[in-house]
Short mmCIF file of C-alpha atoms and ligand atoms in Angstrom, two decimals:
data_model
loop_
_atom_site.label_atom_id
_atom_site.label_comp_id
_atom_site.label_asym_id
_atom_site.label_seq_id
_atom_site.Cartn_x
_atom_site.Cartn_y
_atom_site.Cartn_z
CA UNK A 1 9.39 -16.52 13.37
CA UNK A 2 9.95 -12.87 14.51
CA UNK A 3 7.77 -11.37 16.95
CA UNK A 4 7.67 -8.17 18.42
CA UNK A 5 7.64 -7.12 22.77
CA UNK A 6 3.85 -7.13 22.16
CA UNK A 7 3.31 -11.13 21.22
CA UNK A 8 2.39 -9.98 17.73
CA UNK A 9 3.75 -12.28 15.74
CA UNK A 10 5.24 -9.86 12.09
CA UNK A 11 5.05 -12.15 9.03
CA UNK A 12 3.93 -9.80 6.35
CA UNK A 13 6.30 -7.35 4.87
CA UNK A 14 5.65 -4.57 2.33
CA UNK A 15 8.35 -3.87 -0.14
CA UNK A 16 8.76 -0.54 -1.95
CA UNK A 17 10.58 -1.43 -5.04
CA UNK A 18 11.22 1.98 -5.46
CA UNK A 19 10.85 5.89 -4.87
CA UNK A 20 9.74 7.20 -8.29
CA UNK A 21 6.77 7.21 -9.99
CA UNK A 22 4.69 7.93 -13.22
CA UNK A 23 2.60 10.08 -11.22
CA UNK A 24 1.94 12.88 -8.40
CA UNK A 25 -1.08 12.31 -6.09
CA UNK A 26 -1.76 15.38 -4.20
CA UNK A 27 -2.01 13.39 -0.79
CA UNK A 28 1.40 11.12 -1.37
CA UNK A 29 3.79 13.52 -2.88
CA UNK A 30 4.88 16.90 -3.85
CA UNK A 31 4.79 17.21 -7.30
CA UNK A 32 8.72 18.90 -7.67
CA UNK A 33 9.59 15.23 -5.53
CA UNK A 34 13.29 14.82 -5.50
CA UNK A 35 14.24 10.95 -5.95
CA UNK A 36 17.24 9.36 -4.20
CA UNK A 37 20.28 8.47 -6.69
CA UNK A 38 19.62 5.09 -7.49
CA UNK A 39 23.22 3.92 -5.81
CA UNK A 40 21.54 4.22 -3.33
CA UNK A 41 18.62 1.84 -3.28
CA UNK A 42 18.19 -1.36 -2.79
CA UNK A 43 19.87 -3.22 -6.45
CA UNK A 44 18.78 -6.38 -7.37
CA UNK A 45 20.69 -9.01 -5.92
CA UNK A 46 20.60 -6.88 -2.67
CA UNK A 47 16.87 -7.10 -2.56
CA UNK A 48 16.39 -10.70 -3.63
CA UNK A 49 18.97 -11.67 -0.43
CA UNK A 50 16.91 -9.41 2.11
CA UNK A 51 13.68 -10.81 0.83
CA UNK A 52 15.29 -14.77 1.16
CA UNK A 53 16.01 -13.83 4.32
CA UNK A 54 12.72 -12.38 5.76
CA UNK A 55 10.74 -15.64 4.37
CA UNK A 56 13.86 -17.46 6.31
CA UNK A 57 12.63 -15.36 9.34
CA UNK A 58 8.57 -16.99 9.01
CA UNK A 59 7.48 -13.93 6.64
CA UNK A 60 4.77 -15.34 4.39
CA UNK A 61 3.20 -12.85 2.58
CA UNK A 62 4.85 -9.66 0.69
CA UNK A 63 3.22 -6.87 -0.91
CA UNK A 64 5.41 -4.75 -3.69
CA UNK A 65 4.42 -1.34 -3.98
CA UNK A 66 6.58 1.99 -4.46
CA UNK A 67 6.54 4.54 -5.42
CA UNK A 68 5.29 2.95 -8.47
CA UNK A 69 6.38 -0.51 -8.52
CA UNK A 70 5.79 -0.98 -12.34
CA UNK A 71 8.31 1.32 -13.23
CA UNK A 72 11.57 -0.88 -11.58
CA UNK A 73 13.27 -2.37 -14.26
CA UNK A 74 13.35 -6.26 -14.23
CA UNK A 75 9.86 -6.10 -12.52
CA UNK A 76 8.33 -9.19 -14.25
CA UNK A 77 11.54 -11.54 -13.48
CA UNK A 78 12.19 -10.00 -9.96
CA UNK A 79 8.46 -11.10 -9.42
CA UNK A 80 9.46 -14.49 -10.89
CA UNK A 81 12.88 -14.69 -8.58
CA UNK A 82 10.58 -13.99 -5.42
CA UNK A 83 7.59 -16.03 -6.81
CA UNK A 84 9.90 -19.34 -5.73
CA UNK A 85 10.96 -18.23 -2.51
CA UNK A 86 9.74 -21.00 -0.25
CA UNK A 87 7.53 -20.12 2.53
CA UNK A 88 6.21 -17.30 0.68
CA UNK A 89 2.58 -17.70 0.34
CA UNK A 90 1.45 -14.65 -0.72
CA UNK A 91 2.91 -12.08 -3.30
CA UNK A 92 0.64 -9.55 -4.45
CA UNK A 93 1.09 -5.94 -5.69
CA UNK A 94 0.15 -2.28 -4.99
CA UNK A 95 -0.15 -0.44 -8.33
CA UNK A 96 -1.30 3.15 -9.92
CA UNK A 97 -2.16 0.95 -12.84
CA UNK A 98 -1.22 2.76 -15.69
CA UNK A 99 1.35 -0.12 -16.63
CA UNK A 100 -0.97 -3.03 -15.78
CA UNK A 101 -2.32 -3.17 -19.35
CA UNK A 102 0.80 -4.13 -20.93
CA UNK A 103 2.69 -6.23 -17.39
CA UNK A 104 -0.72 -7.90 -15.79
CA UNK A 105 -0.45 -11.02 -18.23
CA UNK A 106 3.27 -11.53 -17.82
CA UNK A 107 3.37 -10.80 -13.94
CA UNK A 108 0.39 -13.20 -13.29
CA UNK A 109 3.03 -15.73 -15.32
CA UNK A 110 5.74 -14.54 -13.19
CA UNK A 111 3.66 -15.87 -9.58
CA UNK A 112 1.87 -12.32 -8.50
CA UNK A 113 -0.97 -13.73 -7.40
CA UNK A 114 -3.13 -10.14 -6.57
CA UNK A 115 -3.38 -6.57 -7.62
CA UNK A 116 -4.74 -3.19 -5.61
CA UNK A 117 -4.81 -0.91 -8.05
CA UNK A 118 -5.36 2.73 -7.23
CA UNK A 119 -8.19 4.84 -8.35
CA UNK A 120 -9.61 7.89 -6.71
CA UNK A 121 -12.18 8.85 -9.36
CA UNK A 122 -14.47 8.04 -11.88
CA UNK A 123 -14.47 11.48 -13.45
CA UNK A 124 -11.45 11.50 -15.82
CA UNK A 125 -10.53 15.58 -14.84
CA UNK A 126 -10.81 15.04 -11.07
CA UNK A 127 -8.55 12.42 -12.04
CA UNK A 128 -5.78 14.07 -13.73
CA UNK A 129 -6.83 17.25 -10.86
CA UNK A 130 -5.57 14.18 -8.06
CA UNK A 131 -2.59 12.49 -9.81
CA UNK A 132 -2.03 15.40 -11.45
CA UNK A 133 -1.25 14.14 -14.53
CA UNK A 134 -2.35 10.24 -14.92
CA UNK A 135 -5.01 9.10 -17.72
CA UNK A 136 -8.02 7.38 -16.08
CA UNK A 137 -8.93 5.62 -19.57
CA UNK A 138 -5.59 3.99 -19.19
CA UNK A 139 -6.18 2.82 -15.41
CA UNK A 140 -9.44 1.45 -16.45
CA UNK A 141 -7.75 -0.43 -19.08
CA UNK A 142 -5.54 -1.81 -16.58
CA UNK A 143 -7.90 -2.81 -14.23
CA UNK A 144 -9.50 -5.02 -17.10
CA UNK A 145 -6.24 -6.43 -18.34
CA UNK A 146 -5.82 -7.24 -14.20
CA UNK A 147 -9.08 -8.96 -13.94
CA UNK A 148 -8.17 -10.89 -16.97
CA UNK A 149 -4.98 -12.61 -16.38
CA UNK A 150 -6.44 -13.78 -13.21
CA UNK A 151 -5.18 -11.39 -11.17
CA UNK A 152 -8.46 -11.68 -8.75
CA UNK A 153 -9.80 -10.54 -6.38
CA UNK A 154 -8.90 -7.47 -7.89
CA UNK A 155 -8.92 -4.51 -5.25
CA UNK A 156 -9.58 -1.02 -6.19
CA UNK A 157 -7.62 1.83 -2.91
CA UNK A 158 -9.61 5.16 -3.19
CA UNK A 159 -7.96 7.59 -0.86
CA UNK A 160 -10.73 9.83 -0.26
CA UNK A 161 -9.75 13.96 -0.08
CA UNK A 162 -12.07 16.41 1.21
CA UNK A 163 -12.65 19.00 -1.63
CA UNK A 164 -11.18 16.26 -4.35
CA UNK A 165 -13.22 13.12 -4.54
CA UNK A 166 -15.26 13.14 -1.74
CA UNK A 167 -18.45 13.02 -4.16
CA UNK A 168 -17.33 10.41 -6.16
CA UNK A 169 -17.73 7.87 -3.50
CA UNK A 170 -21.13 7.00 -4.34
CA UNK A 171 -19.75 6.10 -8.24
CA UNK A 172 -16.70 4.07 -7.34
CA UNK A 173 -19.37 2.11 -4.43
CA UNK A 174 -21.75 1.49 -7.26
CA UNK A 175 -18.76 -0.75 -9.33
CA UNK A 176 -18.89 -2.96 -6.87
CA UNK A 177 -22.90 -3.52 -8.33
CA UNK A 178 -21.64 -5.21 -11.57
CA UNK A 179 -18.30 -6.21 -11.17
CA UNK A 180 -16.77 -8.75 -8.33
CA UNK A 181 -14.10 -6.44 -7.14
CA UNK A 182 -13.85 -5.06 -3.72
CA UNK A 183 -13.80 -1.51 -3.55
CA UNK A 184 -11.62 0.14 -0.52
CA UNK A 185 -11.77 4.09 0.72
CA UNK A 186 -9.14 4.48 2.58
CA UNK A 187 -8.43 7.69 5.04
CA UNK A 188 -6.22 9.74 3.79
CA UNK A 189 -2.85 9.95 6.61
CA UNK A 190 -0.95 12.68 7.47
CA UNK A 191 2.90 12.69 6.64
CA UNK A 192 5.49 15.59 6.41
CA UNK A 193 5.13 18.76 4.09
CA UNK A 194 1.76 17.74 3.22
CA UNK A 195 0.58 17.46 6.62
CA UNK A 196 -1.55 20.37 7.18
CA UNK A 197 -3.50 19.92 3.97
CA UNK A 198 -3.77 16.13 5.15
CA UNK A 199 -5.32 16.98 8.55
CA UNK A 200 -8.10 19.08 7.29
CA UNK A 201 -8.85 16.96 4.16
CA UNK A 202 -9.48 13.48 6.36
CA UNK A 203 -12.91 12.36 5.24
CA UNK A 204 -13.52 9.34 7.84
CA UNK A 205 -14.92 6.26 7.20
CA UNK A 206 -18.50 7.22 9.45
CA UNK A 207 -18.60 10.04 6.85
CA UNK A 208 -18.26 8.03 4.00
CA UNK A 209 -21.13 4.91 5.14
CA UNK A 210 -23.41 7.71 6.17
CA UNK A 211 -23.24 9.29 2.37
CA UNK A 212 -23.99 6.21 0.64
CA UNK A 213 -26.69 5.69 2.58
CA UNK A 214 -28.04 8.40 1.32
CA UNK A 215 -26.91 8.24 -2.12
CA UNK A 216 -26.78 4.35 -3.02
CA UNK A 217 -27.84 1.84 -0.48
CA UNK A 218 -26.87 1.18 2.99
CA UNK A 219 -24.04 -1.11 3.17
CA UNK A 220 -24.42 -4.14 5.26
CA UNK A 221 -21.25 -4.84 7.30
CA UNK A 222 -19.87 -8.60 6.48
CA UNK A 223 -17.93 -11.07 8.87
CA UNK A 224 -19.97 -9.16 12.16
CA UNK A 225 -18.13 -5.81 11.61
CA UNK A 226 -14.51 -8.22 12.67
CA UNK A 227 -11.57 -6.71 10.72
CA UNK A 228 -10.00 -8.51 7.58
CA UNK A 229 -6.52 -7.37 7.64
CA UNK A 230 -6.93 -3.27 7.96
CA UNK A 231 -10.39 -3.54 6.34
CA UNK A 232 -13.65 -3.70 7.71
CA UNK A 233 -16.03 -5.18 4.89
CA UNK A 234 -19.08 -4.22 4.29
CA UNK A 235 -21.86 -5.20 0.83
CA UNK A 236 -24.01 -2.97 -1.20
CA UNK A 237 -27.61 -5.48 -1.05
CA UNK A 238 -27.79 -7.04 -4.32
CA UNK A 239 -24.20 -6.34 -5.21
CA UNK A 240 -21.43 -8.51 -6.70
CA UNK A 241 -18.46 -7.07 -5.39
CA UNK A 242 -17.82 -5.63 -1.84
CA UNK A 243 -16.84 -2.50 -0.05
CA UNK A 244 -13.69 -2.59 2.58
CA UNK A 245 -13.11 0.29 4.77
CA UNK A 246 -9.86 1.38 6.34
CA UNK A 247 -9.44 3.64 8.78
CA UNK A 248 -5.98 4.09 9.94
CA UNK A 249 -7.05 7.87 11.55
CA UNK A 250 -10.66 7.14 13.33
CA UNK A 251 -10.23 3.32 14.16
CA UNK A 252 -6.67 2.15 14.21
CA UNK A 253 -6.06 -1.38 13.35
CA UNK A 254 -2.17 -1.32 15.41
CA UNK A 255 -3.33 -4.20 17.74
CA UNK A 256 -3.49 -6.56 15.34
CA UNK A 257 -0.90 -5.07 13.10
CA UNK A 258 1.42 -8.05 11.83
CA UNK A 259 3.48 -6.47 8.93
CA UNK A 260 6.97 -4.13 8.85
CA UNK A 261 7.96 -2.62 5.63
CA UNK A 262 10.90 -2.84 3.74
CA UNK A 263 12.29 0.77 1.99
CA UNK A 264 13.45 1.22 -1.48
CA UNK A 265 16.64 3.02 0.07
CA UNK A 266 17.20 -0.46 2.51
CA UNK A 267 15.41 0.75 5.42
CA UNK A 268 13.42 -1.73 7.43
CA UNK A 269 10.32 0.14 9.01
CA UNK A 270 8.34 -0.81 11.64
CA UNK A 271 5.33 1.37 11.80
CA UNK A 272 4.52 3.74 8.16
CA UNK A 273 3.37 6.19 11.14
CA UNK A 274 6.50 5.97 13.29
CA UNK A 275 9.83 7.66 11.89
CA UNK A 276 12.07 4.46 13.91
CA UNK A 277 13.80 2.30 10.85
CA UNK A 278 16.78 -0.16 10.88
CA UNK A 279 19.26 0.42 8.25
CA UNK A 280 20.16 -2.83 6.36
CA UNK A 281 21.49 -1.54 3.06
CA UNK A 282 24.55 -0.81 4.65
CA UNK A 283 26.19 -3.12 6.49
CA UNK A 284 25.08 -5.67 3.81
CA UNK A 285 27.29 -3.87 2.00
CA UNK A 286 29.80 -3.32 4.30
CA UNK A 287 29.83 -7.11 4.27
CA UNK A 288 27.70 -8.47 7.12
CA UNK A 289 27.01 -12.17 6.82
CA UNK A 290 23.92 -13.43 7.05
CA UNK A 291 23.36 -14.08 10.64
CA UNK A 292 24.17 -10.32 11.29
CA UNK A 293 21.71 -9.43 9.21
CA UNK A 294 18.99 -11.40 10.66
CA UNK A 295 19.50 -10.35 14.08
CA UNK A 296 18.86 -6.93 13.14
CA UNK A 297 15.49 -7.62 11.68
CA UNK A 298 15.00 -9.59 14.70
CA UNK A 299 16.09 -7.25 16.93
CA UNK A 300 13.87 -4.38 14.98
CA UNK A 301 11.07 -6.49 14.84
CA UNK A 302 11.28 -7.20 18.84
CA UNK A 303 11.56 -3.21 19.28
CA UNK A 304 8.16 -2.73 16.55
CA UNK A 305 6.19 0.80 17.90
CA UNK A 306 2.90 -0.41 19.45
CA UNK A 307 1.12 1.84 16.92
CA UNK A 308 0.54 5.43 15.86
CA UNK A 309 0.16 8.31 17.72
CA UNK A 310 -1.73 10.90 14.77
CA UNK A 311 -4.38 10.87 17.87
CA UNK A 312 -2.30 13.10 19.88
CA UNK A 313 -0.94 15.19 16.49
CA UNK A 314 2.73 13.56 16.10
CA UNK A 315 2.78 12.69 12.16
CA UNK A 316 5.88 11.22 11.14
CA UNK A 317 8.49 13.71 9.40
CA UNK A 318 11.55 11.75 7.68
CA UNK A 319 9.26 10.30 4.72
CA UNK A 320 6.36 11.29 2.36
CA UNK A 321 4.43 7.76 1.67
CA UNK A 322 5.76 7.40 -1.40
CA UNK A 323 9.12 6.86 0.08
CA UNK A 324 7.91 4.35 2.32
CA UNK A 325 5.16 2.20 0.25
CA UNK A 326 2.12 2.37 1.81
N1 SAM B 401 2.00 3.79 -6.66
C1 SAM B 401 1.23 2.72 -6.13
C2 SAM B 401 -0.20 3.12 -5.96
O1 SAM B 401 -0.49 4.31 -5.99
O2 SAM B 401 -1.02 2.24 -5.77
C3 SAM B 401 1.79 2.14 -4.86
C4 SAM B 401 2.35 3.09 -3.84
S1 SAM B 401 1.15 4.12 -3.03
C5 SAM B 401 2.16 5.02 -1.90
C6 SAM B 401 0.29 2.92 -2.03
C7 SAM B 401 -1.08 3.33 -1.56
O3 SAM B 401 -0.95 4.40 -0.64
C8 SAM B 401 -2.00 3.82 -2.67
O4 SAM B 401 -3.22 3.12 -2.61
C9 SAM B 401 -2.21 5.27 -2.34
O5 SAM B 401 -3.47 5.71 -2.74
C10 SAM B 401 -2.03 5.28 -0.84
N2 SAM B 401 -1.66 6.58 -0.29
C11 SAM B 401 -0.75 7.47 -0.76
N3 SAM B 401 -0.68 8.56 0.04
C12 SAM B 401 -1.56 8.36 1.05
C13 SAM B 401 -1.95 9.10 2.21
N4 SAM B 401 -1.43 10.28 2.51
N5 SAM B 401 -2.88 8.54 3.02
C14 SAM B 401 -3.44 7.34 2.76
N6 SAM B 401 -3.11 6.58 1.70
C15 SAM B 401 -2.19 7.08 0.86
FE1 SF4 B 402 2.62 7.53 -7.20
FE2 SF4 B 402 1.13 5.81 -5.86
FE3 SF4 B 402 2.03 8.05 -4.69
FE4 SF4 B 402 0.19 8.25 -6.55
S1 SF4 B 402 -0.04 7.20 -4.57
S2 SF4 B 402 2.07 9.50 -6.40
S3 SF4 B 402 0.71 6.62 -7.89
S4 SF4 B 402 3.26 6.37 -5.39
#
């Protein structure tokens, strides 16, 4: 089990299978983004080793994301190789969804077991205005596909902008009325070149409970207002679905933080808001054995940031999020 100086005990890792993607969202990256050669990310066999040895190390539960993680090639059997890791209880996905249409039925065969699928929007031009060039029929189609092979609860991440989507909350809430998903707005973070656009654009979660009130229904918190994972829940009356807020800006959640995140490039970070990361890509490949390897992630682990410091202005400058995974 790794824990870190705190007593919180880091089981949950978040794996960025890459750095590219099919599209550009304003708020994660730039849209002239340079990618890293891939010779320099993470290959296969490197990543399936790392991720036997984290589940080795008491991690349970791993989230792929990206970038886009759709787009890595072998997707569907690297799924399947971590699938049969034992120990690992959870393996779910973090997706743009423009790929789940055609990969939801084979990953659910593969052992992905859940799907957060990002959508900002229900207006298809606000949509392409956001990702700035993504089809929102296609997400939607996705979504379905997701919901279909069993890949349920399915989880929808709206990153709400200030001046983008801020009055589509009330639309993407109102889902929640017919179908069982749970709908999540999510505050929008700062990181590097994007960071002054970030900290005027935060539309907090107060904000967003007090305007559908006013425009839907007031949402009744669930589970006494007590955090489920970063979320606090809340329920439109009547409604089949439910609403999760998560407010990394206005209500940090760092207490009870228990995950680290793995980079495409190798990198094992311990805080998305904290620039401190221990390189693993290369000494595995300058041939450390395994034990080597695991006392770094130990030793990273033991040396985790307490949390974020956005409250006193200090964003984190090596990394846009899509470099990192969300
Ligand atoms: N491409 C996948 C996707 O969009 O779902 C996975 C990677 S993306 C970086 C993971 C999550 O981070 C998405 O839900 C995205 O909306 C969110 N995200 C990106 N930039 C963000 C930011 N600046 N603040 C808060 N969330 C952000
Ligand atoms: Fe791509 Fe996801 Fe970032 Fe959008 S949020 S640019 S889909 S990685």
């Amino acid at each position: 089990m790794a824990f870190d100086r705190f007593g919180r005990n880091i089981h949950y890792l978040r794996i960025s299978l890459t750095d590219r993607c099919n599209l550009r969202c304003v708020y994660c990256m730039p849209e002239m983004m340079i990618f890293r050669p891939p010779a320099e990310l993470l290959q296969d066999d490197e990543l399936l080793l790392l991720a036997r040895l984290f589940t080795g190390l008491g991690f349970d539960k791993f989230r792929l994301t990206g970038g886009e993680p759709t787009v890595r090639a072998h997707i569907v059997s690297l799924v399947g190789e971590m699938a049969r890791l034992p120990g690992l209880e959870s393996l779910s996905m973090t997706t743009n969804g423009l790929r789940l249409e055609q990969l939801a039925g084979p990953l659910r065969q593969a052992g992905l077991q859940r799907v957060n699928v990002s959508l900002d929007t229900l207006d298809a031009g606000r949509f392409k205005e956001v990702t700035r060039w993504g089809s929102l029929e296609r997400v939607w189609r996705g979504i379905l596909a997701a919901e279909q092979a069993g890949l349920a609860p399915v989880k929808i991440n709206a990153v709400v902008v200030r001046g983008y989507n801020d009055g589509d909350v009330a639309g993407l809430a109102r889902l929640t009325y017919e179908h069982p998903w749970q709908v999540r707005f999510i505050e929008m973070m700062p990181f590097a070149g994007a960071t002054e656009l970030q900290k005027s654009q935060v539309v907090t979660a107060a904000e967003i409970i007090e305007r559908l009130s006013r425009e839907v229904d007031i949402p009744q918190p669930l589970r006494n207002g007590e955090l489920d994972g970063e979320a606090r829940l809340y329920q439109l009356p009547g409604a089949a679905g439910e609403l999760g807020f998560i407010s990394p800006v206005t209500a940090p959640f760092c207490a009870s933080c228990t995950r680290a995140r793995l980079t495409a490039d190798g990198k094992l970070r311990l805080c998305l808001l904290k620039e401190k990361e221990v390189d693993l890509l290369t000494p595995l490949r300058r041939g450390a054995g395994l034990d080597d390897l695991r006392q770094l992630v130990l030793d990273g682990v033991w040396h985790k940031p307490w949390g974020h410091d956005l409250a006193r202005g200090s964003v984190p400058l090596n990394r846009v999020m899509s470099e990192i995974g969300g």
